[in-house]
GROMACS .gro file of C-alpha atoms in nm:
model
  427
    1UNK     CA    1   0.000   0.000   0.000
    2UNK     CA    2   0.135   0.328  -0.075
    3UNK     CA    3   0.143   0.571   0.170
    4UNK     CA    4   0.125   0.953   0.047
    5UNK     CA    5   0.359   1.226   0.097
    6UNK     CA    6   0.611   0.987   0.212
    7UNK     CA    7   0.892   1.165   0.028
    8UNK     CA    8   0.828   1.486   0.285
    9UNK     CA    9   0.911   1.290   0.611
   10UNK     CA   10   1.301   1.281   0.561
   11UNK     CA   11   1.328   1.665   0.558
   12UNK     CA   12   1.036   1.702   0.842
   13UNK     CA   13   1.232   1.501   1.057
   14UNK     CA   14   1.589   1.665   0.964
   15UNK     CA   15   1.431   1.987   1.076
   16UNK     CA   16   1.302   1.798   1.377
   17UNK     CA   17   1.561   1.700   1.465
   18UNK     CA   18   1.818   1.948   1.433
   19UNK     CA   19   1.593   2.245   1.604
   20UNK     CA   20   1.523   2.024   1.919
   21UNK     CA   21   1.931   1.957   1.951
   22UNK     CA   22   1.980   2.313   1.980
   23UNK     CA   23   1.739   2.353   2.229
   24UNK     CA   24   1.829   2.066   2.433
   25UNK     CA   25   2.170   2.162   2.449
   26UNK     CA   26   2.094   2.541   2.504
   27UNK     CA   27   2.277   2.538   2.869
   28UNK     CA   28   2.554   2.413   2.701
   29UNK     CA   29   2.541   2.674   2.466
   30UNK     CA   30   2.551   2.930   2.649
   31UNK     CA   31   2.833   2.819   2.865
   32UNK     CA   32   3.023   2.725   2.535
   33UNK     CA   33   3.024   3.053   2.357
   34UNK     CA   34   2.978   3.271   2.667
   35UNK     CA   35   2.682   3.442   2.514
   36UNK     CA   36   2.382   3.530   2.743
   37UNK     CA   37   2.057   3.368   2.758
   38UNK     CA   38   1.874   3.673   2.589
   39UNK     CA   39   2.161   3.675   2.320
   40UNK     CA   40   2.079   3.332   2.217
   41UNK     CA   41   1.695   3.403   2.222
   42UNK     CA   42   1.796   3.663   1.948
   43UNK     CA   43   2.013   3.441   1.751
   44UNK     CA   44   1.732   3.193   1.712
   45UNK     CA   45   1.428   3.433   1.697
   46UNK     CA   46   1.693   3.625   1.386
   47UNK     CA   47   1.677   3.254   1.193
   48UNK     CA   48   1.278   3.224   1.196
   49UNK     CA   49   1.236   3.595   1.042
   50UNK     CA   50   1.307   3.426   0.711
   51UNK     CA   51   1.069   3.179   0.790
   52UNK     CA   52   0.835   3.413   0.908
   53UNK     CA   53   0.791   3.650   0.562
   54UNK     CA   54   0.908   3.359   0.325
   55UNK     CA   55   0.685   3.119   0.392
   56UNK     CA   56   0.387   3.232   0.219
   57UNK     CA   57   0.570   3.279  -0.115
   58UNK     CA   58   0.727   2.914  -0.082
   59UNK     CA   59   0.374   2.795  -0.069
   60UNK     CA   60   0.229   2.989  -0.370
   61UNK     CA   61   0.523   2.818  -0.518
   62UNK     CA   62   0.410   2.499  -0.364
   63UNK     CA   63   0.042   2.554  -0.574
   64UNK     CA   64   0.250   2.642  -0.927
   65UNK     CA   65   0.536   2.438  -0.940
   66UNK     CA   66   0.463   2.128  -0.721
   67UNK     CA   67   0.623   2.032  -0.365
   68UNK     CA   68   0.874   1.808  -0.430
   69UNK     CA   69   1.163   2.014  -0.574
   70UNK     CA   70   1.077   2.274  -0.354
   71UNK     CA   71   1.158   2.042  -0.008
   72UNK     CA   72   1.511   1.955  -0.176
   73UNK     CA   73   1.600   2.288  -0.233
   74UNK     CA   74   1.478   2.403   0.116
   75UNK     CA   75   1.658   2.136   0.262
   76UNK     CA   76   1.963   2.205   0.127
   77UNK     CA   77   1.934   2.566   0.299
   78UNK     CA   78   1.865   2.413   0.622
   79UNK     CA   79   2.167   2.168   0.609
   80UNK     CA   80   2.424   2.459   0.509
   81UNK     CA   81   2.300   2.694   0.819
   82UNK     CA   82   2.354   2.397   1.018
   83UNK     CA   83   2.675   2.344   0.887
   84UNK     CA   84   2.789   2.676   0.933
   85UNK     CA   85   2.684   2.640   1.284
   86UNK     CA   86   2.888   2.376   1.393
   87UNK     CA   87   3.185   2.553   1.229
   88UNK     CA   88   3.160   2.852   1.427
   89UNK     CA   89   3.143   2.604   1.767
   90UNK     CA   90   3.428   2.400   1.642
   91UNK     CA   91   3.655   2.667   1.603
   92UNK     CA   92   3.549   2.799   1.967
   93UNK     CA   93   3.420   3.189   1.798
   94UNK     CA   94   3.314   3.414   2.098
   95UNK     CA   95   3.209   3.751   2.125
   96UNK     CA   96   3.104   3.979   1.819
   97UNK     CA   97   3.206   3.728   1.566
   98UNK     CA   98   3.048   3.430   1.749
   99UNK     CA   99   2.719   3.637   1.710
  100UNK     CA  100   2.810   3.740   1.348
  101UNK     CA  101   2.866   3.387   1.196
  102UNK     CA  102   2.552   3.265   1.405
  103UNK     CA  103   2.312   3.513   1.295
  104UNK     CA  104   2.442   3.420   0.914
  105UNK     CA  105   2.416   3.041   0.978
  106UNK     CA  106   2.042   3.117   1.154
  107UNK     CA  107   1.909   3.299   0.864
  108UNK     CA  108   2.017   3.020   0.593
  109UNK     CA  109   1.831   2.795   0.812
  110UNK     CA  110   1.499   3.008   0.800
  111UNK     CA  111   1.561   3.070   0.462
  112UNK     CA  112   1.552   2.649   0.407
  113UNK     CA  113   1.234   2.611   0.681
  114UNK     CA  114   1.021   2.848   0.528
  115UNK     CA  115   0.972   2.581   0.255
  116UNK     CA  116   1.030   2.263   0.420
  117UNK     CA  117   0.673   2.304   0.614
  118UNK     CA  118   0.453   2.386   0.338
  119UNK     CA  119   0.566   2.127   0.114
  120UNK     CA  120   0.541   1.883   0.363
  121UNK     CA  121   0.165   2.009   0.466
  122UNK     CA  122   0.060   2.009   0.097
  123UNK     CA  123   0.176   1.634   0.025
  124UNK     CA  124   0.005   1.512   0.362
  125UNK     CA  125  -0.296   1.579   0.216
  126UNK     CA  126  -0.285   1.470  -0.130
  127UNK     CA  127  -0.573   1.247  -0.245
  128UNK     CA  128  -0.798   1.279   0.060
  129UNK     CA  129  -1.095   1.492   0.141
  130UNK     CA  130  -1.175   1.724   0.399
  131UNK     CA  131  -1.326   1.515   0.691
  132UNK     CA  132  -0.900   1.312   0.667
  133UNK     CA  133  -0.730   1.631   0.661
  134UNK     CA  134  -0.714   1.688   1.045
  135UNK     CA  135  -0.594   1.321   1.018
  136UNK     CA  136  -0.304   1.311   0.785
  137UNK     CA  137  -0.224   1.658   0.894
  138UNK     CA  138  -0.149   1.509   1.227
  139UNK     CA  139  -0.015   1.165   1.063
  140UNK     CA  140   0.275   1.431   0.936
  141UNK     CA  141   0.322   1.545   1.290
  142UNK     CA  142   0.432   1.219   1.386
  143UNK     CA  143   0.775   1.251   1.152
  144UNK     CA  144   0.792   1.610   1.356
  145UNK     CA  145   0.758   1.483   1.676
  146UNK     CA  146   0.998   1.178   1.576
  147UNK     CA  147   1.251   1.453   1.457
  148UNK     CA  148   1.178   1.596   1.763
  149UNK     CA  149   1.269   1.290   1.956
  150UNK     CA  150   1.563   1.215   1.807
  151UNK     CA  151   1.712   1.525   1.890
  152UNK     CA  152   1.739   1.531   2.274
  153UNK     CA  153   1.814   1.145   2.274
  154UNK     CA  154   2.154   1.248   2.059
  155UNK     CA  155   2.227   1.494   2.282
  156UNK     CA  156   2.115   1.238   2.594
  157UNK     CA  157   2.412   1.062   2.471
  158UNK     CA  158   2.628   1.421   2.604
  159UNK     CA  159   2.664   1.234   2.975
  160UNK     CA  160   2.896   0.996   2.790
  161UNK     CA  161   3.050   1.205   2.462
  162UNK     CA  162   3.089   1.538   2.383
  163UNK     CA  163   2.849   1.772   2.325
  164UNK     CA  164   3.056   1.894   1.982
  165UNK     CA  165   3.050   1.531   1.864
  166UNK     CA  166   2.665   1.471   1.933
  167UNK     CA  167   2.605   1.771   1.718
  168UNK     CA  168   2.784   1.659   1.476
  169UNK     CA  169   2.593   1.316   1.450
  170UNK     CA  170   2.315   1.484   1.433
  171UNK     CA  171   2.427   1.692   1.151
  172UNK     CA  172   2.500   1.348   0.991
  173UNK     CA  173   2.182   1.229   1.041
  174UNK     CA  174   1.967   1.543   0.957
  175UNK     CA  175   2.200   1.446   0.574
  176UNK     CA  176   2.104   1.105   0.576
  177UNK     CA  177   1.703   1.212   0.622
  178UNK     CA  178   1.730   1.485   0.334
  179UNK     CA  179   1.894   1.194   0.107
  180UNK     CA  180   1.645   0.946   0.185
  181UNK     CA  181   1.347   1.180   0.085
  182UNK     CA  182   1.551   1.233  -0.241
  183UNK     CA  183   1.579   0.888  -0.294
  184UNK     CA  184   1.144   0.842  -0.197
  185UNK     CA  185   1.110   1.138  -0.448
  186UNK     CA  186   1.262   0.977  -0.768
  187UNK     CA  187   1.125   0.620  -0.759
  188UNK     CA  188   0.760   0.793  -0.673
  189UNK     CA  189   0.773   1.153  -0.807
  190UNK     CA  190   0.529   1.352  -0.677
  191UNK     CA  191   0.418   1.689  -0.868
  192UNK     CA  192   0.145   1.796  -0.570
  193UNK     CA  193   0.032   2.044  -0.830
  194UNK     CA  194  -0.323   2.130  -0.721
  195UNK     CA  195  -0.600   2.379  -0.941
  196UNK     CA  196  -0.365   2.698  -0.944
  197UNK     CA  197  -0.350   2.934  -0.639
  198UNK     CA  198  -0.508   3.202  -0.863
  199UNK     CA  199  -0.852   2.980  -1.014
  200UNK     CA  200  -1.183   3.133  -0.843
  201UNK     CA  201  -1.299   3.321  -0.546
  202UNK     CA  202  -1.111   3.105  -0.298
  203UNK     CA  203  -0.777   3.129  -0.500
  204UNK     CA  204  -0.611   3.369  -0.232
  205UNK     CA  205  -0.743   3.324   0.076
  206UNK     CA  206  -0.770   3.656   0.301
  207UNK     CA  207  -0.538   3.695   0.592
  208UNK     CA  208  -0.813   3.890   0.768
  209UNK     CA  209  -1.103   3.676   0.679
  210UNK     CA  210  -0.872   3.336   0.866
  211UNK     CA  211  -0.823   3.532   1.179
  212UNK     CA  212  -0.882   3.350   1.451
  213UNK     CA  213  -0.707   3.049   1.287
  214UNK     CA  214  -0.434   3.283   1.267
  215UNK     CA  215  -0.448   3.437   1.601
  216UNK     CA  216  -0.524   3.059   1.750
  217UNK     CA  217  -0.194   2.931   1.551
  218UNK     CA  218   0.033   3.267   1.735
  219UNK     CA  219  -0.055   3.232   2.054
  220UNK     CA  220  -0.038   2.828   2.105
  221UNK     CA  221   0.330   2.843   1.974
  222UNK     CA  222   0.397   3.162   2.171
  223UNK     CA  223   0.335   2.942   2.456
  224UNK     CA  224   0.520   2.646   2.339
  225UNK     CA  225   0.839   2.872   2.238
  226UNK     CA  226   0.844   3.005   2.547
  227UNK     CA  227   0.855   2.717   2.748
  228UNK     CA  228   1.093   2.560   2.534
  229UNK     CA  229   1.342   2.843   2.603
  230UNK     CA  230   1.302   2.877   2.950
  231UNK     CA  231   1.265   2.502   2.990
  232UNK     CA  232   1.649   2.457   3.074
  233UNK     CA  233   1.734   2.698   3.252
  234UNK     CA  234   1.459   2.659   3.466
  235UNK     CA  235   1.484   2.279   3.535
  236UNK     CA  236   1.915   2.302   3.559
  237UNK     CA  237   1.784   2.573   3.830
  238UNK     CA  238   1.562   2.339   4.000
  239UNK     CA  239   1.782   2.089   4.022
  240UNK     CA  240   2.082   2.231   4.108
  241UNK     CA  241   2.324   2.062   3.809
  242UNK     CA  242   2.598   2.149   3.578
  243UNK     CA  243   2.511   2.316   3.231
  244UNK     CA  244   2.571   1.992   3.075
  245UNK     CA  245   2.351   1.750   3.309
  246UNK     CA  246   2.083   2.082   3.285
  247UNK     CA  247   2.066   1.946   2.898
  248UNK     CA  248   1.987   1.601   2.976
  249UNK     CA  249   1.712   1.678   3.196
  250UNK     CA  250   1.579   1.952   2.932
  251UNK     CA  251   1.622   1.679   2.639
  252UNK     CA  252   1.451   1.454   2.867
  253UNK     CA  253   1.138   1.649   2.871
  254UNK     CA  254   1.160   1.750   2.506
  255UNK     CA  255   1.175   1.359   2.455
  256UNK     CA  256   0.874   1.286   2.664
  257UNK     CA  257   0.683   1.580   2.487
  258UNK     CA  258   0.784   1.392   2.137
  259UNK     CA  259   0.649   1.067   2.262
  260UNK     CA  260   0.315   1.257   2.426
  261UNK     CA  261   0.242   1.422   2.047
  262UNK     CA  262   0.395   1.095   1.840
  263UNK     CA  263   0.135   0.867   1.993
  264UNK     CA  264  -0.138   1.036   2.095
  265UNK     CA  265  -0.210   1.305   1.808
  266UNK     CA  266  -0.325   1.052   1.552
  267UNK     CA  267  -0.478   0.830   1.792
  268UNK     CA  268  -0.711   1.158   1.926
  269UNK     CA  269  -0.757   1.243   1.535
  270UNK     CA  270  -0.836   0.890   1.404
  271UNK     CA  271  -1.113   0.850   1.700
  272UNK     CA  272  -1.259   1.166   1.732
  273UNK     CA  273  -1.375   1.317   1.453
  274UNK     CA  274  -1.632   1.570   1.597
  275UNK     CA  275  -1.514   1.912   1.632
  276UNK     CA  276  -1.702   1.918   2.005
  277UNK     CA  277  -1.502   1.662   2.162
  278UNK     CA  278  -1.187   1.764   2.009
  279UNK     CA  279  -1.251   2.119   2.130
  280UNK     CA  280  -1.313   1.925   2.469
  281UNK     CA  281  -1.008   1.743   2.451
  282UNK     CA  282  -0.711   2.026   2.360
  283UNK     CA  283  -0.890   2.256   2.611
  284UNK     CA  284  -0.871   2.072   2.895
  285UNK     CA  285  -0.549   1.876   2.835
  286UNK     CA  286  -0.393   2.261   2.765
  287UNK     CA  287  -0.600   2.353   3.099
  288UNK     CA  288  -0.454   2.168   3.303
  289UNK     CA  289  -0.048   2.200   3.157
  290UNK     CA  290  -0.106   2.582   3.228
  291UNK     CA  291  -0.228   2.537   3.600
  292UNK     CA  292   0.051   2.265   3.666
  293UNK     CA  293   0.326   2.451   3.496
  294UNK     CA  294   0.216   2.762   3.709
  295UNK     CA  295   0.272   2.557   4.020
  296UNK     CA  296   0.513   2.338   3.911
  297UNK     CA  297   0.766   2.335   4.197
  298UNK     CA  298   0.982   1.992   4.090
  299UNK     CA  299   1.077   1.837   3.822
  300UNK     CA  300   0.819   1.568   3.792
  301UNK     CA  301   0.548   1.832   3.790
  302UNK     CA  302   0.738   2.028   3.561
  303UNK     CA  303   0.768   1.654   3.311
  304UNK     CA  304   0.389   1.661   3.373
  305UNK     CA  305   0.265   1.990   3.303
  306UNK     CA  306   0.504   1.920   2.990
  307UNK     CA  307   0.319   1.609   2.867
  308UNK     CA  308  -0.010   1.755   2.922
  309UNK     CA  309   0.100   2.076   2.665
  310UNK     CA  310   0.238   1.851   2.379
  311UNK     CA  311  -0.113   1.645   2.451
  312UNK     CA  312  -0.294   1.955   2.355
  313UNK     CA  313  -0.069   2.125   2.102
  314UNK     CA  314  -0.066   1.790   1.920
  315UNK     CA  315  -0.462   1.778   1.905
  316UNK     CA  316  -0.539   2.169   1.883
  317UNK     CA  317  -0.296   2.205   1.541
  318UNK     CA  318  -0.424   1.951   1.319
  319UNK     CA  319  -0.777   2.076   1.390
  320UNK     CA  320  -0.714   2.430   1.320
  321UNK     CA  321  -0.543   2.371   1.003
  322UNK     CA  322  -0.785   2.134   0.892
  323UNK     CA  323  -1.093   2.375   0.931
  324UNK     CA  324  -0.856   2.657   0.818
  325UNK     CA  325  -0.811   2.455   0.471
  326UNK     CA  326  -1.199   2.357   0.360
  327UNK     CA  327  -1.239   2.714   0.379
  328UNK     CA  328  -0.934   2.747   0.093
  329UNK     CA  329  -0.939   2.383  -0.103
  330UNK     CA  330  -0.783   2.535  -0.402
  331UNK     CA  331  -0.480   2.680  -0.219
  332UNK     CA  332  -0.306   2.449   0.004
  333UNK     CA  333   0.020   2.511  -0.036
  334UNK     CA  334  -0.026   2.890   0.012
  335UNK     CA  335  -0.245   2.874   0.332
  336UNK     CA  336   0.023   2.618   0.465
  337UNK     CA  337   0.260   2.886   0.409
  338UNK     CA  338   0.066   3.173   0.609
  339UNK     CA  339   0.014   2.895   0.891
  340UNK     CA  340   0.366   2.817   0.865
  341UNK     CA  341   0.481   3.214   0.918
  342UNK     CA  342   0.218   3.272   1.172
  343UNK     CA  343   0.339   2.985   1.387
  344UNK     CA  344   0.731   3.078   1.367
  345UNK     CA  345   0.651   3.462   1.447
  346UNK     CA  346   0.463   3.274   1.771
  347UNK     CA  347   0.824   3.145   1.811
  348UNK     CA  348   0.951   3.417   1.737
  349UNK     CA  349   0.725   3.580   2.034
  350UNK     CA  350   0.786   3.304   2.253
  351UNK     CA  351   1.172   3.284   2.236
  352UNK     CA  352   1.225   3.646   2.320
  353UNK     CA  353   0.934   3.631   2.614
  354UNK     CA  354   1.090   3.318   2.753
  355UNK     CA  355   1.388   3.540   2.752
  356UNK     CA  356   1.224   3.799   2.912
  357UNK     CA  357   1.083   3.606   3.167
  358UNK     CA  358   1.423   3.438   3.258
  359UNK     CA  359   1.589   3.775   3.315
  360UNK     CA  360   1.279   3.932   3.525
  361UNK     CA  361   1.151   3.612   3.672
  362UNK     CA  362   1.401   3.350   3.710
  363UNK     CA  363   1.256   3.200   3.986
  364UNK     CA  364   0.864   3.121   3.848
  365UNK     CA  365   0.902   3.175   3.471
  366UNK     CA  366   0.585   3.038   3.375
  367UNK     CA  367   0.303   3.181   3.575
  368UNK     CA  368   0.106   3.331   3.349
  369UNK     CA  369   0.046   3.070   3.042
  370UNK     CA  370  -0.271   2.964   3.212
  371UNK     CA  371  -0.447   3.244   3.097
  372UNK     CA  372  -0.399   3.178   2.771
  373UNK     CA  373  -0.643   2.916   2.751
  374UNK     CA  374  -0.993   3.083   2.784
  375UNK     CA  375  -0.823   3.340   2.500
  376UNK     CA  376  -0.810   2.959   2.310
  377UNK     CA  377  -1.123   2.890   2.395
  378UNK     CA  378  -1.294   3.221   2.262
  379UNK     CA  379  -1.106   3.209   1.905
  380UNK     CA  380  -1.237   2.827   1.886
  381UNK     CA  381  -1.563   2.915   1.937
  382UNK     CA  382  -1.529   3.185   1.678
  383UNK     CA  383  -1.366   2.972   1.428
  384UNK     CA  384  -1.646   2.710   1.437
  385UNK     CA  385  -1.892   3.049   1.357
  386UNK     CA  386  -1.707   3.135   1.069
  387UNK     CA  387  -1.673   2.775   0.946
  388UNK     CA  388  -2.028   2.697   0.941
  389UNK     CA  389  -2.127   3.033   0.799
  390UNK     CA  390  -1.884   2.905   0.523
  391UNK     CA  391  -2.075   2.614   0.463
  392UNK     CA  392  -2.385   2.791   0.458
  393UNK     CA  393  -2.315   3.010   0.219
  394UNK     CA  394  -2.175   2.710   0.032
  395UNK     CA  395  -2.502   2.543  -0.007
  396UNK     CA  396  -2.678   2.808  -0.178
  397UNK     CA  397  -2.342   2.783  -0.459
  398UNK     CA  398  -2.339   2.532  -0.724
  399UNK     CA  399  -2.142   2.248  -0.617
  400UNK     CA  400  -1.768   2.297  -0.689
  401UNK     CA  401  -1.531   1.980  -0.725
  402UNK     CA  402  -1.198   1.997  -0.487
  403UNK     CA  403  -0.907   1.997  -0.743
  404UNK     CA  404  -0.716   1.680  -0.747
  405UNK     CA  405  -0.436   1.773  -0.496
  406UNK     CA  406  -0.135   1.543  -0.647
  407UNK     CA  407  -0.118   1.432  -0.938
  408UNK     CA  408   0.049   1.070  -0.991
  409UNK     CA  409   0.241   0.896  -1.226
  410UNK     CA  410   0.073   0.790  -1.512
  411UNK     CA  411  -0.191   0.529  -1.532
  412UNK     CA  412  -0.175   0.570  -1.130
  413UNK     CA  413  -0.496   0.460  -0.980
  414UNK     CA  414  -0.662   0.713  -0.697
  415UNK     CA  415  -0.763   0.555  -0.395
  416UNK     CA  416  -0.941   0.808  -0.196
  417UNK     CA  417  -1.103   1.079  -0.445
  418UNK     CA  418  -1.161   1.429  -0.339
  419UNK     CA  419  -1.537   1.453  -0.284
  420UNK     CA  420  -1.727   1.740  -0.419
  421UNK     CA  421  -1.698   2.083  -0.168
  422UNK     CA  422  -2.068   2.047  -0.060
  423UNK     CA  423  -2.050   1.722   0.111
  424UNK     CA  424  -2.045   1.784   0.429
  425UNK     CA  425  -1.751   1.685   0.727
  426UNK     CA  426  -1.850   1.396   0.937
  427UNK     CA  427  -1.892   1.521   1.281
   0.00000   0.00000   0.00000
């Protein structure tokens, strides 16, 4: 059985996996190049600013031209800022340089991510109509969160080598991933070219009209990119360890928020398929990580209130950008694109208030993410309003055909057509 958009895992785990090293290993960082906290929250909020107003155009190029060679040429970016990363920590560059050569590796990076994530998005859900799109969309989020894992287990392996040589594997690795998507690409090419981004009213969807998918997709990875950043600090803090045996512990969460999102996103997705109960679901699981993170006072409430946020993140994404895309069916690739800038400038956000928080707050960082879940709740509710009015106004239209969203080799059979837009979602 052939499973679609396989040829986008490789570089959605690469970029998996190389982000989460960096962020498991922050401590390490730090101590390593003798930069500041806040100076590295720059450094890696400078690298998604690329990713941040590129994005979009990658996936209007994703519509024209097809996804595949746009994730190998992405890639490529990604691997050269990583590259250029480990060069400046092999040669041991401190001070202005340091931060020079950083920013420059950073960028390339962005540059590369900013079409890594749409292609990936638009091949997930190739072939499949809109009730399976919150379903393959989190299917995909499985090679993320596998990325994700991988990374802080290669840098678990820092108690026994060094931390320069775990980077380095993982450099190897992220190379190997981007090569074995190549390799999936030419013995199935893929051209996901769907109806172009420009063909009728729905061509270009409207930034404004998407807003609280938008605003939704901002603040959850606000949240999430600020715990990430304060993360190790605040648990190499709490536990009163070197920089080095601060990583583990942060990589240990990072892995257990991986395993939280690998296994129980699709399952959620793949069972519940009514947008009440998965409302029900991400706001309570997100509930509670904000009220135990607030209180969190060791680090087995702080592993807790950690598993309870991926829970919620990895049920809350899919079903935005699923409802977000059956009000655009004719532009994937570009509304992946906006989702994909939207969430890094929540990084973005996130990195510099976790930051922030470190330098005024060092001592109870994350207080205040528990109020961002009635915000949540509110935009849900007014998403849902502005989906249904979609599909009201729908009815009244002639019935419109979803445009086949890849197109397969030649003589290729299609096992799940793209119903017609009026059929409605199963709830």
């Amino acid at each position: 059985m052939m499973i679609r958009g396989k040829e986008a895992w490789g570089p959605v785990l690469m970029m998996g996996v190389l982000q989460s090293a960096l962020v498991a290993c922050l401590p390490w960082l730090i101590d390593r190049t003798g930069l500041s906290a806040g100076t590295w929250s720059l450094i890696l909020s400078a690298g998604m600013i690329p990713v941040l107003l590129g994005a979009p155009l990658w996936g209007r190029v994703v519509d024209r031209r097809g996804a595949g060679s746009v994730s190998g040429q992405a890639s490529m970016m990604v691997l050269a800022g990583f590259g250029l990363l480990l060069l400046v920590l092999a040669a041991g560059l401190q001070g202005e340089l340091a931060v020079a050569c950083l920013l420059v590796a950073r960028l390339a990076h962005g540059v590369g991510a900013g079409g890594v994530f749409p292609a990936a998005q638009r091949l997930a859900v190739a072939n499949t109509g809109p009730e399976e799109w919150g379903y393959r969309l989190s299917r995909l989020q499985m090679a993320v969160h596998t990325g994700r894992l991988a990374g802080p287990a290669l840098v678990v392996m820092a108690a026994w080598l060094e931390m320069m040589t775990v980077l380095v594997l993982a450099g190897a690795l992220a190379v190997l991933l981007v090569l074995g998507g190549a390799r999936s690409r030419a013995q199935a090419p893929v051209d996901a070219t769907p109806g172009r981004a420009g063909s009728g009213a729905d061509g270009r969807p409207s930034w404004l009209a998407g807003w609280p998918f938008y605003l939704m997709a901002l603040l959850l990875t606000g949240w999430v990119g600020a715990v990430q950043f304060v993360l190790g600090p605040t648990l190499t803090a709490m536990a009163g360890v070197s920089s080095e045996m601060g990583s583990s512990l942060t990589a240990a969460a990072l892995v257990l928020a991986s395993l939280v999102g690998l296994v129980f996103g699709p399952m959620v997705h793949a069972w519940a398929r009514g947008n009440v109960i998965l409302v029900a679901i991400w706001g309570s699981s997100l509930l509670v990580a904000g009220l135990v993170l607030a209180r969190a006072q060791s680090l087995p409430a702080v592993y807790s209130g950690i598993a309870a946020l991926a829970f919620g993140a990895a049920v809350l994404t899919p079903w935005y950008g699923s409802l977000l895309r059956q009000c655009h069916p004719d532009a994937q690739g570009e509304v992946a694109g906006r989702l994909a800038s939207t969430h890094t400038l929540g990084y973005i956000i996130g990195t510099l208030t976790g930051g922030w928080l470190l330098e005024v707050s060092p001592e109870r960082p994350m207080t205040f993410f528990v109020l961002l879940v009635p915000v949540l709740g509110l935009l849900a509710a007014r998403a849902r309003a502005l989906t249904r009015r979609d599909r009201t106004a729908g009815q009244s239209a002639p019935a419109r055909q979803f445009p086949p969203a890849v197109s397969g080799a030649p003589g290729e059979r299609t096992d799940n057509p793209p119903p017609p837009a009026s059929q409605p979602r199963r709830e």
